[in-house]
Short mmCIF file of C-alpha atoms in Angstrom, two decimals:
data_model
loop_
_atom_site.label_atom_id
_atom_site.label_comp_id
_atom_site.label_asym_id
_atom_site.label_seq_id
_atom_site.Cartn_x
_atom_site.Cartn_y
_atom_site.Cartn_z
CA ASN A 1 109.57 104.69 124.36
CA ALA A 2 110.32 101.59 126.42
CA GLY A 3 106.83 100.21 125.70
CA VAL A 4 105.70 97.66 128.29
CA THR A 5 108.27 96.61 130.86
CA GLN A 6 108.02 93.80 133.39
CA THR A 7 110.12 92.91 136.40
CA PRO A 8 111.50 90.53 137.41
CA LYS A 9 112.28 88.36 134.37
CA PHE A 10 112.58 85.22 136.48
CA GLN A 11 111.40 84.35 139.99
CA VAL A 12 111.39 81.25 142.16
CA LEU A 13 109.07 81.13 145.15
CA LYS A 14 108.26 78.62 147.82
CA THR A 15 104.67 77.57 148.42
CA GLY A 16 102.91 80.11 150.59
CA GLN A 17 105.20 83.03 149.83
CA SER A 18 103.79 86.25 148.44
CA MET A 19 105.23 88.55 145.81
CA THR A 20 104.37 91.30 143.38
CA LEU A 21 105.04 91.22 139.66
CA GLN A 22 105.62 94.70 138.30
CA CYS A 23 104.34 96.07 135.01
CA ALA A 24 104.75 99.56 133.62
CA GLN A 25 103.99 101.24 130.31
CA ASP A 26 105.02 104.64 128.98
CA MET A 27 102.51 104.94 126.13
CA ASN A 28 99.77 106.62 128.20
CA HIS A 29 97.48 103.65 127.58
CA GLU A 30 94.28 103.43 129.59
CA TYR A 31 93.86 99.66 129.31
CA MET A 32 96.24 97.22 130.97
CA SER A 33 95.93 93.51 131.57
CA TRP A 34 97.68 90.47 132.97
CA TYR A 35 97.79 87.04 131.33
CA ARG A 36 99.30 83.75 132.32
CA GLN A 37 100.62 81.21 129.86
CA ASP A 38 101.21 77.63 130.90
CA PRO A 39 103.57 75.41 128.85
CA GLY A 40 102.20 74.69 125.38
CA MET A 41 99.02 76.63 126.09
CA GLY A 42 97.47 79.89 125.02
CA LEU A 43 97.15 83.00 127.16
CA ARG A 44 94.50 83.25 129.85
CA LEU A 45 93.34 86.61 131.16
CA ILE A 46 93.80 87.09 134.92
CA HIS A 47 92.76 90.70 135.58
CA TYR A 48 92.41 93.85 133.56
CA SER A 49 92.03 97.57 134.12
CA VAL A 50 90.35 100.19 131.95
CA GLY A 51 91.93 103.11 133.77
CA ALA A 52 93.43 104.27 137.04
CA GLY A 53 91.30 103.12 139.96
CA ILE A 54 89.28 100.61 137.89
CA THR A 55 90.00 96.89 137.73
CA ASP A 56 88.02 93.78 136.89
CA GLN A 57 88.44 90.02 136.78
CA GLY A 58 89.32 87.95 133.78
CA GLU A 59 89.06 84.19 133.22
CA VAL A 60 91.38 83.02 136.03
CA PRO A 61 91.49 85.65 138.82
CA ASN A 62 91.66 83.37 141.88
CA GLY A 63 94.86 83.74 143.90
CA TYR A 64 95.78 87.09 142.36
CA ASN A 65 95.13 90.71 143.30
CA VAL A 66 95.63 93.86 141.28
CA SER A 67 95.33 97.59 141.77
CA ARG A 68 95.81 100.54 139.44
CA SER A 69 96.78 103.70 141.26
CA THR A 70 98.44 105.33 138.23
CA THR A 71 97.99 105.11 134.48
CA GLU A 72 101.53 103.79 134.06
CA ASP A 73 101.64 100.92 136.57
CA PHE A 74 99.62 97.74 137.02
CA PRO A 75 101.18 95.38 139.58
CA LEU A 76 99.99 91.79 140.03
CA ARG A 77 100.13 90.35 143.54
CA LEU A 78 100.29 86.70 144.42
CA LEU A 79 98.96 86.44 147.95
CA SER A 80 100.06 82.90 148.83
CA ALA A 81 101.90 81.21 145.99
CA ALA A 82 100.94 77.68 144.96
CA PRO A 83 102.66 75.27 142.54
CA SER A 84 99.64 75.66 140.22
CA GLN A 85 100.70 79.27 139.70
CA THR A 86 103.94 78.21 138.03
CA SER A 87 103.64 79.90 134.66
CA VAL A 88 104.86 82.72 132.44
CA TYR A 89 103.08 85.98 133.16
CA PHE A 90 102.57 88.63 130.50
CA CYS A 91 101.42 92.17 131.00
CA ALA A 92 99.82 94.04 128.11
CA SER A 93 98.45 97.49 127.40
CA SER A 94 96.36 99.18 124.74
CA PHE A 95 94.98 102.63 124.12
CA SER A 96 91.43 102.05 125.37
CA GLY A 97 90.83 98.29 125.46
CA GLY A 98 88.41 98.21 122.57
CA SER A 99 88.35 95.21 120.24
CA THR A 100 90.04 97.28 117.52
CA ASP A 101 92.94 98.31 119.74
CA THR A 102 96.37 96.75 119.31
CA GLN A 103 97.67 95.21 122.52
CA TYR A 104 101.34 95.64 123.32
CA PHE A 105 102.89 92.91 125.42
CA GLY A 106 105.79 92.95 127.82
CA PRO A 107 108.62 90.38 127.71
CA GLY A 108 107.09 88.23 130.44
CA THR A 109 107.99 87.01 133.92
CA ARG A 110 108.79 83.33 134.30
CA LEU A 111 107.58 82.22 137.75
CA THR A 112 108.30 78.88 139.39
CA VAL A 113 106.60 77.92 142.65
CA LEU A 114 108.19 75.02 144.51
CA LEU B 1 81.88 85.31 124.81
CA ALA B 2 83.08 85.15 121.25
CA LYS B 3 85.49 82.20 121.11
CA THR B 4 87.66 81.01 118.29
CA THR B 5 88.73 77.64 116.90
CA GLN B 6 92.01 77.13 115.05
CA PRO B 7 94.08 74.11 113.99
CA ILE B 8 96.51 73.14 116.73
CA SER B 9 99.54 72.92 114.46
CA MET B 10 100.70 73.22 110.86
CA ASP B 11 103.91 72.39 109.04
CA SER B 12 105.24 74.13 105.97
CA TYR B 13 108.41 74.57 103.94
CA GLU B 14 110.33 77.72 103.24
CA GLY B 15 108.95 79.69 100.31
CA GLN B 16 105.44 78.27 100.54
CA GLU B 17 102.27 80.23 101.22
CA VAL B 18 100.61 79.32 104.51
CA ASN B 19 96.91 79.78 105.21
CA ILE B 20 95.61 79.47 108.77
CA THR B 21 91.83 79.44 109.18
CA CYS B 22 89.99 80.51 112.32
CA SER B 23 86.33 79.85 113.12
CA HIS B 24 84.36 82.39 115.18
CA ASN B 25 80.70 81.49 114.89
CA ASN B 26 79.54 83.84 117.66
CA ILE B 27 81.22 86.97 116.38
CA ALA B 28 79.26 90.10 117.22
CA THR B 29 78.31 92.81 114.76
CA ASN B 30 80.86 95.31 116.04
CA ASP B 31 83.73 92.87 116.60
CA TYR B 32 86.95 93.02 114.66
CA ILE B 33 89.19 90.02 114.00
CA THR B 34 92.79 90.35 115.08
CA TRP B 35 95.78 88.06 114.63
CA TYR B 36 98.85 87.95 116.85
CA GLN B 37 102.18 86.14 116.48
CA GLN B 38 104.21 84.77 119.36
CA PHE B 39 107.81 83.60 119.21
CA PRO B 40 109.21 81.37 121.98
CA SER B 41 109.97 83.23 125.21
CA GLN B 42 108.37 86.44 123.94
CA GLY B 43 105.02 88.15 124.32
CA PRO B 44 102.58 88.13 121.41
CA ARG B 45 102.79 90.89 118.83
CA PHE B 46 100.13 92.27 116.51
CA ILE B 47 100.13 91.10 112.88
CA ILE B 48 96.92 92.21 111.23
CA GLN B 49 93.31 93.19 111.89
CA GLY B 50 90.18 93.34 109.79
CA TYR B 51 86.39 93.59 109.81
CA LYS B 52 85.33 92.21 106.45
CA THR B 53 86.57 91.25 102.96
CA LYS B 54 90.36 91.51 102.66
CA VAL B 55 93.12 93.36 104.46
CA THR B 56 96.77 93.30 103.45
CA ASN B 57 99.89 94.70 105.06
CA GLU B 58 103.62 94.14 104.66
CA VAL B 59 103.49 90.95 106.71
CA ALA B 60 100.26 89.12 105.86
CA SER B 61 96.80 89.16 104.33
CA LEU B 62 93.53 88.54 106.11
CA PHE B 63 90.52 87.17 104.28
CA ILE B 64 87.05 87.46 105.86
CA PRO B 65 83.95 86.09 104.11
CA ALA B 66 80.65 87.94 104.08
CA ASP B 67 79.16 86.00 107.01
CA ARG B 68 82.30 86.74 109.12
CA LYS B 69 82.03 83.37 110.86
CA SER B 70 85.59 82.54 109.90
CA SER B 71 88.76 84.24 108.75
CA THR B 72 91.99 83.14 107.08
CA LEU B 73 95.44 84.49 107.79
CA SER B 74 97.69 84.16 104.76
CA LEU B 75 101.48 84.31 105.08
CA PRO B 76 103.17 84.60 101.66
CA ARG B 77 106.46 82.76 101.08
CA VAL B 78 107.22 81.81 104.67
CA SER B 79 110.75 81.59 106.01
CA LEU B 80 112.24 79.75 108.97
CA SER B 81 111.77 82.88 111.07
CA ASP B 82 107.98 82.61 110.66
CA THR B 83 108.00 79.57 112.96
CA ALA B 84 105.77 80.76 115.78
CA VAL B 85 102.33 80.42 117.36
CA TYR B 86 99.56 82.40 115.67
CA TYR B 87 96.50 83.51 117.60
CA CYS B 88 93.15 84.57 116.22
CA LEU B 89 91.19 86.91 118.48
CA VAL B 90 87.70 88.34 118.42
CA GLY B 91 86.82 91.14 120.80
CA ASP B 92 84.08 90.53 123.37
CA ALA B 93 81.48 93.13 122.45
CA ASN B 94 79.58 92.54 125.72
CA THR B 95 82.37 94.26 127.64
CA GLY B 96 83.47 96.67 124.94
CA GLY B 97 86.19 94.31 123.79
CA PHE B 98 88.00 94.45 127.12
CA LYS B 99 87.97 90.72 127.83
CA THR B 100 90.16 89.53 125.00
CA ILE B 101 90.06 85.78 124.57
CA PHE B 102 93.21 84.03 123.37
CA GLY B 103 92.65 80.46 122.27
CA ALA B 104 95.41 77.87 122.14
CA GLY B 105 96.63 79.27 118.82
CA THR B 106 98.14 77.50 115.83
CA ARG B 107 101.74 76.36 116.10
CA LEU B 108 103.38 76.86 112.69
CA PHE B 109 106.63 75.05 112.03
CA VAL B 110 108.53 76.06 108.90
CA LYS B 111 111.08 73.58 107.63
CA ALA B 112 114.05 74.18 105.33
#
């Protein structure tokens, strides 16, 4: 099992550009989520999904879109990048999303917006 | 939403026992308490989870009093490699635990 994989590892964008951060898991988990982590801060939930075709907003959803067409993949789209979106982005998955489930995190994508 | 409060940072020396306490006054009846560890430039990883009293695994112990309004993560005989950020989480029962709230965590620095 590869677990949770994320691509790219690093990305530099200019203000206004769009891009998609990729996340995939091979554990057949129903629940997937995206977090951002700013320097010296904790993780903040952006969007989450409880299964294919179902997504919902987290704490900080503005400026980001998600979709979940398959169980395995949960891409995060930045529509028009802004310097405030400079952060490290982590994708995570768990079996069903319940509070007793262990979340498995990917290695992160470090994004810089100039 | 069930939020948590932890100390921002702690220092320790190798070989000492470290106890990190987390407050979660609004914990719901069905919520479990989960602790994660995060090393620099890595995603968090699960350490331990419990509902009440005491849970122990090969890495840590978790102590939860009867009122469940706080919990204490205990790391026995820490080493330099235990330097990390430790997060205490409580599942949001209103959405079935889906909206997991990570606080700022506790930054543990272990010195030689």
